[in-house]
């Protein structure tokens, strides 16, 4: 069992932040982008996603006064009455130098309905790529929602330029 959940759980060597304002109420936006309700649809919006499968769903409790936005919980043991956590598998197909490579990801999406936060954590074991992606949702006037996405990741030095490029491309 993982006892310390502080931070992303690794030392990042790439980061990205993106903010968008959506012309929809926070409850609708959070349900689609921040929970398992729309997780597959959101992942499949990426042109890289070539396969996706939702797996088991459980709950995880954060220790003490820890909050999701400052934690990592992908490998924390399940617990009764905690935050919902959805496991998934995804394949992204990346083209580099005219060669297509499949990257197989294993991950979780954990969310806190009360704080309007969602945490996507994934690892690509064969490639050594780890991603911690936090989405925070803010209610704005006029039934609008601000979504702030913060990505921290780690990958081998040889893949860093490619992974950083694909991370930025995901926001365009």
mmCIF file of C-alpha atoms in Angstrom:
data_model
loop_
_atom_site.group_PDB
_atom_site.id
_atom_site.type_symbol
_atom_site.label_atom_id
_atom_site.label_comp_id
_atom_site.label_asym_id
_atom_site.label_seq_id
_atom_site.Cartn_x
_atom_site.Cartn_y
_atom_site.Cartn_z
ATOM 1 C CA UNK A 1 0.000 0.000 0.000
ATOM 2 C CA UNK A 2 1.192 3.512 -0.795
ATOM 3 C CA UNK A 3 1.131 5.632 2.381
ATOM 4 C CA UNK A 4 2.422 8.994 1.120
ATOM 5 C CA UNK A 5 0.284 10.470 -1.628
ATOM 6 C CA UNK A 6 1.868 13.938 -1.774
ATOM 7 C CA UNK A 7 2.674 15.371 -5.217
ATOM 8 C CA UNK A 8 2.641 13.470 -8.503
ATOM 9 C CA UNK A 9 4.689 10.549 -7.127
ATOM 10 C CA UNK A 10 7.700 11.155 -9.386
ATOM 11 C CA UNK A 11 10.091 13.927 -10.384
ATOM 12 C CA UNK A 12 8.649 15.578 -13.527
ATOM 13 C CA UNK A 13 10.853 16.428 -16.495
ATOM 14 C CA UNK A 14 8.073 18.077 -18.504
ATOM 15 C CA UNK A 15 5.060 20.211 -17.594
ATOM 16 C CA UNK A 16 2.230 22.004 -19.347
ATOM 17 C CA UNK A 17 -0.737 24.114 -18.292
ATOM 18 C CA UNK A 18 -3.774 25.060 -20.324
ATOM 19 C CA UNK A 19 -6.907 27.020 -19.420
ATOM 20 C CA UNK A 20 -10.176 27.145 -21.323
ATOM 21 C CA UNK A 21 -13.560 28.751 -20.598
ATOM 22 C CA UNK A 22 -16.552 26.723 -21.721
ATOM 23 C CA UNK A 23 -20.005 28.186 -22.288
ATOM 24 C CA UNK A 24 -21.735 25.516 -20.168
ATOM 25 C CA UNK A 25 -22.608 25.182 -16.465
ATOM 26 C CA UNK A 26 -20.021 23.629 -14.157
ATOM 27 C CA UNK A 27 -22.103 20.566 -13.233
ATOM 28 C CA UNK A 28 -22.497 19.581 -16.885
ATOM 29 C CA UNK A 29 -18.817 20.250 -17.729
ATOM 30 C CA UNK A 30 -17.537 18.415 -14.651
ATOM 31 C CA UNK A 31 -19.701 15.347 -15.336
ATOM 32 C CA UNK A 32 -18.355 15.030 -18.885
ATOM 33 C CA UNK A 33 -14.694 16.046 -18.466
ATOM 34 C CA UNK A 34 -14.097 15.175 -14.817
ATOM 35 C CA UNK A 35 -15.825 11.823 -14.230
ATOM 36 C CA UNK A 36 -16.110 8.393 -15.799
ATOM 37 C CA UNK A 37 -19.378 9.504 -17.451
ATOM 38 C CA UNK A 38 -17.490 11.170 -20.310
ATOM 39 C CA UNK A 39 -13.965 9.829 -19.823
ATOM 40 C CA UNK A 40 -13.905 7.578 -22.880
ATOM 41 C CA UNK A 41 -15.447 10.284 -25.110
ATOM 42 C CA UNK A 42 -12.912 12.861 -23.910
ATOM 43 C CA UNK A 43 -9.953 10.507 -24.452
ATOM 44 C CA UNK A 44 -11.180 9.563 -27.924
ATOM 45 C CA UNK A 45 -11.222 13.266 -28.909
ATOM 46 C CA UNK A 46 -7.450 12.935 -29.244
ATOM 47 C CA UNK A 47 -6.364 11.843 -32.712
ATOM 48 C CA UNK A 48 -3.695 9.744 -30.946
ATOM 49 C CA UNK A 49 -6.238 7.513 -29.168
ATOM 50 C CA UNK A 50 -6.700 4.328 -31.182
ATOM 51 C CA UNK A 51 -8.087 2.038 -28.450
ATOM 52 C CA UNK A 52 -9.759 2.613 -25.103
ATOM 53 C CA UNK A 53 -11.291 0.379 -22.443
ATOM 54 C CA UNK A 54 -12.879 1.237 -19.105
ATOM 55 C CA UNK A 55 -11.945 -1.290 -16.428
ATOM 56 C CA UNK A 56 -12.986 -1.623 -12.776
ATOM 57 C CA UNK A 57 -14.229 1.273 -10.673
ATOM 58 C CA UNK A 58 -13.564 1.647 -6.957
ATOM 59 C CA UNK A 59 -13.033 4.328 -4.317
ATOM 60 C CA UNK A 60 -9.932 5.655 -2.595
ATOM 61 C CA UNK A 61 -9.598 7.714 0.589
ATOM 62 C CA UNK A 62 -6.940 10.370 0.960
ATOM 63 C CA UNK A 63 -5.084 10.378 4.274
ATOM 64 C CA UNK A 64 -5.652 13.154 6.800
ATOM 65 C CA UNK A 65 -6.255 16.554 5.224
ATOM 66 C CA UNK A 66 -4.742 15.624 1.840
ATOM 67 C CA UNK A 67 -6.567 16.943 -1.236
ATOM 68 C CA UNK A 68 -6.695 15.417 -4.697
ATOM 69 C CA UNK A 69 -5.001 18.402 -6.367
ATOM 70 C CA UNK A 70 -1.841 17.743 -4.338
ATOM 71 C CA UNK A 71 -1.858 13.946 -4.469
ATOM 72 C CA UNK A 72 -1.267 10.818 -6.498
ATOM 73 C CA UNK A 73 -3.638 7.909 -5.950
ATOM 74 C CA UNK A 74 -3.260 5.504 -8.902
ATOM 75 C CA UNK A 75 -1.567 2.877 -6.738
ATOM 76 C CA UNK A 76 -3.262 3.591 -3.412
ATOM 77 C CA UNK A 77 -5.324 0.675 -2.117
ATOM 78 C CA UNK A 78 -9.088 0.925 -2.463
ATOM 79 C CA UNK A 79 -11.124 2.037 0.524
ATOM 80 C CA UNK A 80 -14.792 2.312 1.389
ATOM 81 C CA UNK A 81 -16.445 5.703 1.151
ATOM 82 C CA UNK A 82 -13.633 7.597 -0.546
ATOM 83 C CA UNK A 83 -13.339 9.370 -3.875
ATOM 84 C CA UNK A 84 -14.486 7.523 -7.010
ATOM 85 C CA UNK A 85 -11.643 6.105 -9.132
ATOM 86 C CA UNK A 86 -12.054 4.644 -12.641
ATOM 87 C CA UNK A 87 -9.340 2.391 -14.084
ATOM 88 C CA UNK A 88 -8.751 2.335 -17.846
ATOM 89 C CA UNK A 89 -6.456 1.121 -20.606
ATOM 90 C CA UNK A 90 -5.723 3.192 -23.670
ATOM 91 C CA UNK A 91 -3.536 2.900 -26.739
ATOM 92 C CA UNK A 92 -2.152 5.989 -28.420
ATOM 93 C CA UNK A 93 -0.577 5.681 -31.853
ATOM 94 C CA UNK A 94 2.210 8.194 -32.340
ATOM 95 C CA UNK A 95 3.932 8.895 -35.664
ATOM 96 C CA UNK A 96 7.589 9.851 -35.491
ATOM 97 C CA UNK A 97 9.813 10.046 -38.531
ATOM 98 C CA UNK A 98 7.129 8.258 -40.611
ATOM 99 C CA UNK A 99 7.068 5.334 -38.151
ATOM 100 C CA UNK A 100 3.895 4.594 -36.203
ATOM 101 C CA UNK A 101 4.377 3.417 -32.632
ATOM 102 C CA UNK A 102 1.678 2.158 -30.283
ATOM 103 C CA UNK A 103 1.976 3.409 -26.719
ATOM 104 C CA UNK A 104 -0.053 1.294 -24.272
ATOM 105 C CA UNK A 105 -1.238 3.245 -21.230
ATOM 106 C CA UNK A 106 -2.642 2.018 -17.921
ATOM 107 C CA UNK A 107 -4.337 4.650 -15.834
ATOM 108 C CA UNK A 108 -6.918 5.936 -13.436
ATOM 109 C CA UNK A 109 -9.276 8.881 -13.321
ATOM 110 C CA UNK A 110 -10.126 9.960 -9.766
ATOM 111 C CA UNK A 111 -12.456 12.829 -8.996
ATOM 112 C CA UNK A 112 -13.674 14.957 -6.128
ATOM 113 C CA UNK A 113 -17.205 16.185 -6.828
ATOM 114 C CA UNK A 114 -17.202 18.585 -3.873
ATOM 115 C CA UNK A 115 -13.919 20.338 -4.793
ATOM 116 C CA UNK A 116 -14.576 20.015 -8.564
ATOM 117 C CA UNK A 117 -11.201 18.386 -9.272
ATOM 118 C CA UNK A 118 -10.301 15.429 -11.457
ATOM 119 C CA UNK A 119 -6.961 13.630 -11.519
ATOM 120 C CA UNK A 120 -5.849 11.562 -14.520
ATOM 121 C CA UNK A 121 -2.795 9.404 -13.832
ATOM 122 C CA UNK A 122 -1.233 7.076 -16.363
ATOM 123 C CA UNK A 123 1.862 5.054 -17.012
ATOM 124 C CA UNK A 124 3.190 3.482 -20.209
ATOM 125 C CA UNK A 125 5.378 0.741 -18.683
ATOM 126 C CA UNK A 126 7.077 -0.291 -21.928
ATOM 127 C CA UNK A 127 8.055 3.296 -22.737
ATOM 128 C CA UNK A 128 8.757 4.679 -19.256
ATOM 129 C CA UNK A 129 6.237 7.521 -19.613
ATOM 130 C CA UNK A 130 4.297 8.677 -16.544
ATOM 131 C CA UNK A 131 1.645 11.415 -16.617
ATOM 132 C CA UNK A 132 -0.139 13.252 -13.780
ATOM 133 C CA UNK A 133 -2.907 15.471 -15.185
ATOM 134 C CA UNK A 134 -5.043 17.602 -12.891
ATOM 135 C CA UNK A 135 -8.212 19.337 -14.055
ATOM 136 C CA UNK A 136 -9.721 22.008 -11.826
ATOM 137 C CA UNK A 137 -13.159 23.434 -12.574
ATOM 138 C CA UNK A 138 -14.320 26.932 -11.629
ATOM 139 C CA UNK A 139 -17.890 28.213 -11.799
ATOM 140 C CA UNK A 140 -18.087 31.547 -13.660
ATOM 141 C CA UNK A 141 -20.900 34.038 -14.126
ATOM 142 C CA UNK A 142 -23.270 33.452 -16.998
ATOM 143 C CA UNK A 143 -23.325 29.642 -16.707
ATOM 144 C CA UNK A 144 -19.698 29.365 -17.847
ATOM 145 C CA UNK A 145 -16.943 27.107 -16.533
ATOM 146 C CA UNK A 146 -13.190 27.631 -16.443
ATOM 147 C CA UNK A 147 -11.163 24.423 -16.720
ATOM 148 C CA UNK A 148 -7.499 24.581 -15.751
ATOM 149 C CA UNK A 149 -5.460 21.572 -16.806
ATOM 150 C CA UNK A 150 -2.011 21.050 -15.309
ATOM 151 C CA UNK A 151 0.179 18.246 -16.627
ATOM 152 C CA UNK A 152 3.325 16.937 -15.014
ATOM 153 C CA UNK A 153 5.121 14.044 -16.582
ATOM 154 C CA UNK A 154 8.277 12.042 -16.722
ATOM 155 C CA UNK A 155 9.759 10.180 -19.649
ATOM 156 C CA UNK A 156 13.186 8.995 -20.824
ATOM 157 C CA UNK A 157 15.409 11.781 -22.156
ATOM 158 C CA UNK A 158 15.300 10.359 -25.698
ATOM 159 C CA UNK A 159 11.498 10.622 -25.785
ATOM 160 C CA UNK A 160 11.150 13.966 -24.027
ATOM 161 C CA UNK A 161 10.925 16.172 -27.125
ATOM 162 C CA UNK A 162 8.313 13.896 -28.724
ATOM 163 C CA UNK A 163 6.221 13.576 -25.554
ATOM 164 C CA UNK A 164 6.340 17.317 -24.849
ATOM 165 C CA UNK A 165 5.304 18.022 -28.435
ATOM 166 C CA UNK A 166 2.344 15.652 -28.223
ATOM 167 C CA UNK A 167 1.344 17.198 -24.869
ATOM 168 C CA UNK A 168 1.251 20.694 -26.405
ATOM 169 C CA UNK A 169 -0.504 19.388 -29.514
ATOM 170 C CA UNK A 170 -3.295 18.036 -27.304
ATOM 171 C CA UNK A 171 -4.240 21.611 -26.428
ATOM 172 C CA UNK A 172 -4.463 22.972 -29.947
#
